[in-house]
mmCIF file with all atom_site columns, C-alpha atoms in Angstrom:
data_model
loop_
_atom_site.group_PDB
_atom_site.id
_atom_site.type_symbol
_atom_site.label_atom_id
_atom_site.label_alt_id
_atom_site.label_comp_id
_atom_site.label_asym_id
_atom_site.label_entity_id
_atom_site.label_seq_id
_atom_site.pdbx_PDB_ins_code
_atom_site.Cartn_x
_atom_site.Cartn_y
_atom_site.Cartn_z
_atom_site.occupancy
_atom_site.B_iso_or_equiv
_atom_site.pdbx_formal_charge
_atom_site.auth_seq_id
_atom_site.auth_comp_id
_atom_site.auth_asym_id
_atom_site.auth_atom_id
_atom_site.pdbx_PDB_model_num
ATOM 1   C CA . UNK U 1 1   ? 13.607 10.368 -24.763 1.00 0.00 ? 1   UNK U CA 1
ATOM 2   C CA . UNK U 1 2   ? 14.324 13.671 -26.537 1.00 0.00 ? 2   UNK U CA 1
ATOM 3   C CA . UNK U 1 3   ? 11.878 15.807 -26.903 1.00 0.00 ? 3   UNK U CA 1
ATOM 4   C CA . UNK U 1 4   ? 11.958 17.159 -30.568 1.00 0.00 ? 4   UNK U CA 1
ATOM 5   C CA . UNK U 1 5   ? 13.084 20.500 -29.924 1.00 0.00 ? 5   UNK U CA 1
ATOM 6   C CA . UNK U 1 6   ? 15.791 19.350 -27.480 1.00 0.00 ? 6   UNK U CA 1
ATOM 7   C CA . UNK U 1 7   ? 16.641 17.132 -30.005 1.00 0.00 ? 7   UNK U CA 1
ATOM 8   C CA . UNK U 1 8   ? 16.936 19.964 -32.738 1.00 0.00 ? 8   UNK U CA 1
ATOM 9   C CA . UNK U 1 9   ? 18.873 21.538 -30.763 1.00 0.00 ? 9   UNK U CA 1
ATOM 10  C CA . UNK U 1 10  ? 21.717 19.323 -29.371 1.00 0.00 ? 10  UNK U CA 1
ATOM 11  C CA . UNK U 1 11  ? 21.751 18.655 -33.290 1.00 0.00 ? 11  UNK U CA 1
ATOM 12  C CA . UNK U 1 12  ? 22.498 22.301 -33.686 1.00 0.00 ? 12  UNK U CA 1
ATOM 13  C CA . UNK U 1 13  ? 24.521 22.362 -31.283 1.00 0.00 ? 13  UNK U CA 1
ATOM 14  C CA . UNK U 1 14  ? 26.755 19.362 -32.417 1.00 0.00 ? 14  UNK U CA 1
ATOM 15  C CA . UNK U 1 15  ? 27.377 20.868 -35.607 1.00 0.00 ? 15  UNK U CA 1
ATOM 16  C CA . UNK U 1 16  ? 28.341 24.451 -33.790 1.00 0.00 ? 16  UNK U CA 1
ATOM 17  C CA . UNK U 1 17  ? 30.659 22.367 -32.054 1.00 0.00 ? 17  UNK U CA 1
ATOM 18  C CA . UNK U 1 18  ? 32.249 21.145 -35.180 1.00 0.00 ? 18  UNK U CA 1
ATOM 19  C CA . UNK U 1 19  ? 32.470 23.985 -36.748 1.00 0.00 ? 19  UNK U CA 1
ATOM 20  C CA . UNK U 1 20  ? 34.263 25.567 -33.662 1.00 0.00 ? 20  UNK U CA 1
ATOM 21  C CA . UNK U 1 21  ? 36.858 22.353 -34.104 1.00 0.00 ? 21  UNK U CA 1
ATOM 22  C CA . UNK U 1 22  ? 37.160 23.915 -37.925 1.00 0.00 ? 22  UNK U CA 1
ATOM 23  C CA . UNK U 1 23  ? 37.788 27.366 -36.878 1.00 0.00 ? 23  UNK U CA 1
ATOM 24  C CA . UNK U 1 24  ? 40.248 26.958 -34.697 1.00 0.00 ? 24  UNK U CA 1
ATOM 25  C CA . UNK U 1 25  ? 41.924 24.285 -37.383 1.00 0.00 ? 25  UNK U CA 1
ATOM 26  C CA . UNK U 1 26  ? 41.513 27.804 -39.877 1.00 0.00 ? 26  UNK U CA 1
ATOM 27  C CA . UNK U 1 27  ? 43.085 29.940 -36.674 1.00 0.00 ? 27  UNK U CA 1
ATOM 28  C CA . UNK U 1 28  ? 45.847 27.341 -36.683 1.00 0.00 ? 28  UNK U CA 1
ATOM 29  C CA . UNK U 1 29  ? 46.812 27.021 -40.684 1.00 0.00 ? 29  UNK U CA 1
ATOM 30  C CA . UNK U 1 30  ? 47.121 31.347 -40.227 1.00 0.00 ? 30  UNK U CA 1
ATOM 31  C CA . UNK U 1 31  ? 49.187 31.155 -36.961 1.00 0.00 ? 31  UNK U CA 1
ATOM 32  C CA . UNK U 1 32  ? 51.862 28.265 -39.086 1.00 0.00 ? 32  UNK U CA 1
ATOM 33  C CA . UNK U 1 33  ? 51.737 30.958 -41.823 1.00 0.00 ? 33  UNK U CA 1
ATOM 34  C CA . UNK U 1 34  ? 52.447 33.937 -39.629 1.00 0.00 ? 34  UNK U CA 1
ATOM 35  C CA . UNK U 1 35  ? 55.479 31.973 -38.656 1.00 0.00 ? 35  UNK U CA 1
ATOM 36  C CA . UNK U 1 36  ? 53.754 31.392 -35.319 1.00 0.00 ? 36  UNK U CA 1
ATOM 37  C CA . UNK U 1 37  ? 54.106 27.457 -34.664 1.00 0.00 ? 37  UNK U CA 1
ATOM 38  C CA . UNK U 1 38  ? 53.280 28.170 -30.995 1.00 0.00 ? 38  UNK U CA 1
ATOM 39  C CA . UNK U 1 39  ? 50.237 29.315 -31.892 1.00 0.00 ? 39  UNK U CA 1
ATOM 40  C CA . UNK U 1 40  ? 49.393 27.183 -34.317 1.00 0.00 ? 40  UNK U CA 1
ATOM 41  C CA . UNK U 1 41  ? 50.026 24.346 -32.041 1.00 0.00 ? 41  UNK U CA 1
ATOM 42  C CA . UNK U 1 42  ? 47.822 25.809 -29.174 1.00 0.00 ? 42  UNK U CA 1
ATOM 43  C CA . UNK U 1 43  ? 44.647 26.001 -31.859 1.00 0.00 ? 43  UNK U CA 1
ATOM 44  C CA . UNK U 1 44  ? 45.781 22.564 -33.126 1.00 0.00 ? 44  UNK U CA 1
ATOM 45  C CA . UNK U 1 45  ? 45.200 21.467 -29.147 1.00 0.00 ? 45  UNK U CA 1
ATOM 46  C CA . UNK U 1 46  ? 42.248 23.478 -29.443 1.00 0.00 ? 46  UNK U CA 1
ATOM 47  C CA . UNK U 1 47  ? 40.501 21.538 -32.675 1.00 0.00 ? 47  UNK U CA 1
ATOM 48  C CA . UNK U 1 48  ? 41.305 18.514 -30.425 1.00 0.00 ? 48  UNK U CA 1
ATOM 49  C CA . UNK U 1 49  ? 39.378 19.248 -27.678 1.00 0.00 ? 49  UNK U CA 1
ATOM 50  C CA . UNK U 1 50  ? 36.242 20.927 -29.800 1.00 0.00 ? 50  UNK U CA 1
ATOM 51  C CA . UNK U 1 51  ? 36.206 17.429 -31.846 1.00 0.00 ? 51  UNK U CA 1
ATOM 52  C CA . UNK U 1 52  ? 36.142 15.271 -28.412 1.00 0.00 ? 52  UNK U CA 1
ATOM 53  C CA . UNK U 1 53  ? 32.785 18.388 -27.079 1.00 0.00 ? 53  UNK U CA 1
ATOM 54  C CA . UNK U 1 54  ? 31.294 17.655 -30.283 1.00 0.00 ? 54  UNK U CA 1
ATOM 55  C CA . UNK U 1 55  ? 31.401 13.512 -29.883 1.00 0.00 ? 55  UNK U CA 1
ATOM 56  C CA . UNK U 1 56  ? 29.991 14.305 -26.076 1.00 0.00 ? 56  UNK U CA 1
ATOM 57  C CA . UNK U 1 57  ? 26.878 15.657 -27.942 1.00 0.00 ? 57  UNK U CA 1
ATOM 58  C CA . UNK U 1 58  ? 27.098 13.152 -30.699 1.00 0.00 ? 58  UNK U CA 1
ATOM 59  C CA . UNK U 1 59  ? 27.138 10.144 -27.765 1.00 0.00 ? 59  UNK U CA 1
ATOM 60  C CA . UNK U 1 60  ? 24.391 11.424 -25.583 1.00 0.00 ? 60  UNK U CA 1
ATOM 61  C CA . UNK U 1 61  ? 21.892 11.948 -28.353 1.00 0.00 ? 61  UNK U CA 1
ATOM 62  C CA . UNK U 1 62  ? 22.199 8.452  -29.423 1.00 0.00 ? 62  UNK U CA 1
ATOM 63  C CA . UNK U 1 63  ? 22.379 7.602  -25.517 1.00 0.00 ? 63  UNK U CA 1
ATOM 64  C CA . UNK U 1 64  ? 18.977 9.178  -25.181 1.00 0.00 ? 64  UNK U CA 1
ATOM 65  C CA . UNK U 1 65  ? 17.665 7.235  -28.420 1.00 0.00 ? 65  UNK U CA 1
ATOM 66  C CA . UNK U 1 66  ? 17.545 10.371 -30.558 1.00 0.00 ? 66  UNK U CA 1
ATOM 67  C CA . UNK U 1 67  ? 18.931 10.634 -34.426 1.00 0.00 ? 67  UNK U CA 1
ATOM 68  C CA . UNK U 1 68  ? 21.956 12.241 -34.798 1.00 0.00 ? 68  UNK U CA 1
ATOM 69  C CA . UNK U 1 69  ? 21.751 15.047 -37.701 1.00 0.00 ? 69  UNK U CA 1
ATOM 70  C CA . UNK U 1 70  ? 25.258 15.454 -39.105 1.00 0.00 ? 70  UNK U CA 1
ATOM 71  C CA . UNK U 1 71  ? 24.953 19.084 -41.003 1.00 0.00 ? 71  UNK U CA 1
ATOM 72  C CA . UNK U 1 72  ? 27.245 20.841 -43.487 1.00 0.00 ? 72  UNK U CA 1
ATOM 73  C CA . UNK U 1 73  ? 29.851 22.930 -41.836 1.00 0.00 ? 73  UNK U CA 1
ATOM 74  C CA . UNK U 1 74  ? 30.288 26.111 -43.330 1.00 0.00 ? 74  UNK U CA 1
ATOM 75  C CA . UNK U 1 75  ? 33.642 28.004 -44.173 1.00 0.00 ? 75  UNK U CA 1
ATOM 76  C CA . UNK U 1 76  ? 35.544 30.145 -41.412 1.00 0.00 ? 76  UNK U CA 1
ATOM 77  C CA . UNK U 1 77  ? 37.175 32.864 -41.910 1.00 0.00 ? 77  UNK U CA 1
ATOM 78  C CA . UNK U 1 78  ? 40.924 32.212 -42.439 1.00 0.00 ? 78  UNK U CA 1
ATOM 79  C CA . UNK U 1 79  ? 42.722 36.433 -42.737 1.00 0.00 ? 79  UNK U CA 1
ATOM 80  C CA . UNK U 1 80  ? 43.479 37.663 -39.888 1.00 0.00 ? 80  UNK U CA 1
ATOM 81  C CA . UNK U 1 81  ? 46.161 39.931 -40.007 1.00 0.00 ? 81  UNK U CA 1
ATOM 82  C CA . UNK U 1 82  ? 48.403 39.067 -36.803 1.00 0.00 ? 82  UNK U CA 1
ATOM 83  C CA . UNK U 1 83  ? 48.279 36.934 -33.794 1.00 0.00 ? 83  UNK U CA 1
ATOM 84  C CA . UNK U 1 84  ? 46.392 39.086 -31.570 1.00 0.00 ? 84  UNK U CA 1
ATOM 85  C CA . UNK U 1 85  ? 43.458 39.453 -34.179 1.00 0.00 ? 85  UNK U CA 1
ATOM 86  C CA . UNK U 1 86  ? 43.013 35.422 -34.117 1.00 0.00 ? 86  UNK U CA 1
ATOM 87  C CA . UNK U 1 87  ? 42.779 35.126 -30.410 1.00 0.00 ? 87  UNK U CA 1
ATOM 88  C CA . UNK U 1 88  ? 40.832 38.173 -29.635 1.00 0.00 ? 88  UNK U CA 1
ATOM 89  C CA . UNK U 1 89  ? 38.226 36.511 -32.419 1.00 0.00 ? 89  UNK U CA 1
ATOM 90  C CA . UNK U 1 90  ? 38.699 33.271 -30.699 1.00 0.00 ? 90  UNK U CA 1
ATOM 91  C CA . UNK U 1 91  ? 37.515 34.596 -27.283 1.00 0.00 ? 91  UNK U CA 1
ATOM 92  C CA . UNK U 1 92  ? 34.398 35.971 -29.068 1.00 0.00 ? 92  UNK U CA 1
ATOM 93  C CA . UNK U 1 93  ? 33.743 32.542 -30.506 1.00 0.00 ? 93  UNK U CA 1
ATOM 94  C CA . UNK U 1 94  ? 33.648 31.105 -27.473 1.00 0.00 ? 94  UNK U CA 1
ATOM 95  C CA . UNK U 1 95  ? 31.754 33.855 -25.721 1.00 0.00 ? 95  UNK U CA 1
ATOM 96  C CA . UNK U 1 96  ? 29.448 32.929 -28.468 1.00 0.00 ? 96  UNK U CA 1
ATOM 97  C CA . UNK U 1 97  ? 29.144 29.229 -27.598 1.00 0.00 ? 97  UNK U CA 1
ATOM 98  C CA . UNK U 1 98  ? 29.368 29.603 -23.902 1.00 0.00 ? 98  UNK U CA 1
ATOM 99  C CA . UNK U 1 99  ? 25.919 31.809 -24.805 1.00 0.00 ? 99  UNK U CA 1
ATOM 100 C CA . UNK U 1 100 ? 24.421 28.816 -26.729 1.00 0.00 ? 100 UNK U CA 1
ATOM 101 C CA . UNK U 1 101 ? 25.092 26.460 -23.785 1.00 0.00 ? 101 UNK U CA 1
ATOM 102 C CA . UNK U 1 102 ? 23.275 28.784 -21.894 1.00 0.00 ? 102 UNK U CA 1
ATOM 103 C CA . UNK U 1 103 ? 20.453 28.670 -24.192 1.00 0.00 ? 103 UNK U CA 1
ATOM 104 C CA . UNK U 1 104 ? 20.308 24.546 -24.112 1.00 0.00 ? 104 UNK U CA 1
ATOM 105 C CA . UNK U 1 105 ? 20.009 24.789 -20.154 1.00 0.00 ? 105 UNK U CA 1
ATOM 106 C CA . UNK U 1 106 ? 17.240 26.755 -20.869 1.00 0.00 ? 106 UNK U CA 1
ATOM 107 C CA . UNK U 1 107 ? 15.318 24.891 -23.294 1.00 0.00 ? 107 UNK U CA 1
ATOM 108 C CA . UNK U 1 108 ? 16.344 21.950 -21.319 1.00 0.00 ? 108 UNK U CA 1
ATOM 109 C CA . UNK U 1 109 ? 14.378 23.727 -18.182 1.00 0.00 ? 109 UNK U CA 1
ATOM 110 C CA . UNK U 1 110 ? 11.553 24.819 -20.225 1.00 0.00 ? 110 UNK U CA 1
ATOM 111 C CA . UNK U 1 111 ? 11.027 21.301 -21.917 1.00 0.00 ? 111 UNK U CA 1
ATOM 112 C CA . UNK U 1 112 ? 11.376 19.843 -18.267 1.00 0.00 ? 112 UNK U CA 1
ATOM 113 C CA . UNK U 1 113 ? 14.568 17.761 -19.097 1.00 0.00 ? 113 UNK U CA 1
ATOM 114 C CA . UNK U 1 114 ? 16.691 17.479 -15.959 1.00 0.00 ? 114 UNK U CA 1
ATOM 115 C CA . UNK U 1 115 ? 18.978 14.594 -17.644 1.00 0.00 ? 115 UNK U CA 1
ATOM 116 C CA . UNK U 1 116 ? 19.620 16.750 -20.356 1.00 0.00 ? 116 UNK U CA 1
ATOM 117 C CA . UNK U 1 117 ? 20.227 19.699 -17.886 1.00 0.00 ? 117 UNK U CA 1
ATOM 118 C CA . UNK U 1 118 ? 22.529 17.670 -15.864 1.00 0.00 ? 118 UNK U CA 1
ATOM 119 C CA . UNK U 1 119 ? 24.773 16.741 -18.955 1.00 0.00 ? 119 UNK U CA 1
ATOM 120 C CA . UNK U 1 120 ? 25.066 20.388 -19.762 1.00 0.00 ? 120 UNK U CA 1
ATOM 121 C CA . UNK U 1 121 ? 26.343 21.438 -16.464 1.00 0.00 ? 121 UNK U CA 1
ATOM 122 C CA . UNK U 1 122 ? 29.706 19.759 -17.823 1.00 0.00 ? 122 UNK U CA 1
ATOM 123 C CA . UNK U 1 123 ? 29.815 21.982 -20.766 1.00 0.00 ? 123 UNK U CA 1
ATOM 124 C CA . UNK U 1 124 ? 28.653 24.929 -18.643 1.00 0.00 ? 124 UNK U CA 1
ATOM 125 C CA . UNK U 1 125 ? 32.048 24.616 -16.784 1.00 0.00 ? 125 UNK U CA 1
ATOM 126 C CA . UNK U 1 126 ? 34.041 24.128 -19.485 1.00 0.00 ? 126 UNK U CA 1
ATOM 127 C CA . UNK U 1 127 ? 33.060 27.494 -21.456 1.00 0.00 ? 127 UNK U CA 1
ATOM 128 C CA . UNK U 1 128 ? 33.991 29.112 -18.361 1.00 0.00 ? 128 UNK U CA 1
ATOM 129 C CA . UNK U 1 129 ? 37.692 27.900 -18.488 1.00 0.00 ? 129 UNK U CA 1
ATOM 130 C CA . UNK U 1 130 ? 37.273 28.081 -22.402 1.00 0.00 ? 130 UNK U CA 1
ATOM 131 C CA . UNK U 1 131 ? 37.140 31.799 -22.418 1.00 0.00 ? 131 UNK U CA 1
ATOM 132 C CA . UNK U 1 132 ? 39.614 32.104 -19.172 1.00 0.00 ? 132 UNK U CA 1
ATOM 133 C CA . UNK U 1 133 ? 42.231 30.622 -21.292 1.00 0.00 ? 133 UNK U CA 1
ATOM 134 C CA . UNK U 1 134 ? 41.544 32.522 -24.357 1.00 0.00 ? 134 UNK U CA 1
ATOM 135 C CA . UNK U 1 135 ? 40.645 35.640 -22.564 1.00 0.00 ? 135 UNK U CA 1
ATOM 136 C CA . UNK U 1 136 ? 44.340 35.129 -20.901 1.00 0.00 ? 136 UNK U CA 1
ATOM 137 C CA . UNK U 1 137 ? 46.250 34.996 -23.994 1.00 0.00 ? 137 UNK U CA 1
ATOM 138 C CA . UNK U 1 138 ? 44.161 38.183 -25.212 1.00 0.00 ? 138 UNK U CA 1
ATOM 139 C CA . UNK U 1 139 ? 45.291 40.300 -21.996 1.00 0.00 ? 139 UNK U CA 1
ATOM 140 C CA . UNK U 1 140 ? 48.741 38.811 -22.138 1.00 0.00 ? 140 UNK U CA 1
ATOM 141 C CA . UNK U 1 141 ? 49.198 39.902 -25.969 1.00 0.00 ? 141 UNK U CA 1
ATOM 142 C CA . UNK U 1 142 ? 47.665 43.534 -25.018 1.00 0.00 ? 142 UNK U CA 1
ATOM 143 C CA . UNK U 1 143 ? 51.147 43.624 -22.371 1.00 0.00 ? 143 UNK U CA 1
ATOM 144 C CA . UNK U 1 144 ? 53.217 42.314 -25.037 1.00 0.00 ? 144 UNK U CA 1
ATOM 145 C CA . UNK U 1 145 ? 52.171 45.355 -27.259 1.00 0.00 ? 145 UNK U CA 1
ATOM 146 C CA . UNK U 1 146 ? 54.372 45.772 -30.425 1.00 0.00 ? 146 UNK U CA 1
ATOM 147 C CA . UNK U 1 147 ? 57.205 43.597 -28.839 1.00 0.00 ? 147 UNK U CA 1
ATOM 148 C CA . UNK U 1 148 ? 58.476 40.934 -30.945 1.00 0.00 ? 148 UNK U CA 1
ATOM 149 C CA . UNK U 1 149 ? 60.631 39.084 -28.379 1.00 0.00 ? 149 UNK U CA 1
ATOM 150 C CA . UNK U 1 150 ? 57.488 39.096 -26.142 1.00 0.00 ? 150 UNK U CA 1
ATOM 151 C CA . UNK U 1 151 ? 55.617 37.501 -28.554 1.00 0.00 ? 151 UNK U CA 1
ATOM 152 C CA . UNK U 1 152 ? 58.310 34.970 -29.936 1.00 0.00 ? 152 UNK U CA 1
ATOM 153 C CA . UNK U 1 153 ? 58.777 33.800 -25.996 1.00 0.00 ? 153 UNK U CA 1
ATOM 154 C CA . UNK U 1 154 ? 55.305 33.167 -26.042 1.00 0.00 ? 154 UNK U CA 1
ATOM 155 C CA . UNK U 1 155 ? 55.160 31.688 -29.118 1.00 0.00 ? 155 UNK U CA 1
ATOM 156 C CA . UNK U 1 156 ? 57.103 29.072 -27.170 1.00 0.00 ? 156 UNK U CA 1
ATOM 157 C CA . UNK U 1 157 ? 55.271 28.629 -24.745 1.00 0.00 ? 157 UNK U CA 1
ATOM 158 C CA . UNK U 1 158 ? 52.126 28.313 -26.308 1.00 0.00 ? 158 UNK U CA 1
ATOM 159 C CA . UNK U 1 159 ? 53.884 25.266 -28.095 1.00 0.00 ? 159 UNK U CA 1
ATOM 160 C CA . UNK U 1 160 ? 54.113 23.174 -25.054 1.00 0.00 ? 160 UNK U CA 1
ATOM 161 C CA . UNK U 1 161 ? 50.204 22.877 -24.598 1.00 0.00 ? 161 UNK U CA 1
ATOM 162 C CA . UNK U 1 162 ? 48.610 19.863 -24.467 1.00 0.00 ? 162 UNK U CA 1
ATOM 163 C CA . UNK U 1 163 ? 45.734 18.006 -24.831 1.00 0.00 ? 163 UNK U CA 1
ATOM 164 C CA . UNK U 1 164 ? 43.313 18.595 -21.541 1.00 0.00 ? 164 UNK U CA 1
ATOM 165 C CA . UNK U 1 165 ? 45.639 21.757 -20.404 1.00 0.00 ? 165 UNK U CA 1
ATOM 166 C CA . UNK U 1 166 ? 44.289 25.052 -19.913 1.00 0.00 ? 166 UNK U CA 1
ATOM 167 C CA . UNK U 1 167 ? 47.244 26.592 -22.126 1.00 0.00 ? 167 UNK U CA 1
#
């Protein structure tokens, strides 16, 4: 069983999750209205793959008997002014949730969970390709500069991403 402030917190954690799935869903609707369909496509992948982190907490709460605590979902942002503003504020967000998995493993340590622990370890892998992929689009959008044939061939390329790629 889950202790109650392991529980708390993979309840906390499931709803950061969902509201990451929401952001990017916000970073998408701005790319399509920047005329970036690429981009919007490659946060549309994104929402994807935040829903299916999200169910991985919702299923190993109720694996480990505990109540699952579905919690409002605030609004994200949705102005960003070009493409290179969206994913430099994506790779924050997920510097920000790679630093709340880190804080789970630790809570799971300190409330002597090892299960718990061990189901983390999958997410703590994932934030690292997470931000690798975002923080790749950032650097390659820094070399693109002002260049609006750069970022149209990206655009396309961003559009072929699929579900369980990196980009």
């Amino acid at each position: 069983m889950l202790s109650p402030k392991m529980l708390q917190a993979l309840n906390d954690q499931l709803q950061a999750e969902y509201f990451s799935s929401y952001l990017y869903l916000a970073m998408a609707a701005r790319c399509a209205d920047l005329n970036l369909p690429g981009f919007a496509h490659w946060f549309r992948v994104q929402v994807q793959e935040e829903n299916q982190h999200a169910l991985k907490f919702f299923d190993y709460i109720l694996l480990r008997r505990g109540t699952v605590e579905l919690k409002g979902i605030e609004k994200p942002k949705g102005d960003w002014p070009d493409a290179p503003t969206v994913v430099e504020d994506a790779l924050k967000h997920e510097q920000y949730i790679t630093q709340r998995i880190h804080n789970l493993v630790k809570l799971a340590r300190e409330e002597n969970d090892p299960a718990t622990e061990a189901f983390l370890q999958w997410f703590v892998t994932e934030q690292v390709e997470e931000e690798a992929s975002v923080d790749g689009l950032v650097q390659q959008l820094k070399i693109l500069g002002d260049s609006p044939s750069g970022l149209f061939i990206m655009d396309r390329e961003l559009a072929k991403r699929q579900v369980g790629g990196a980009e």
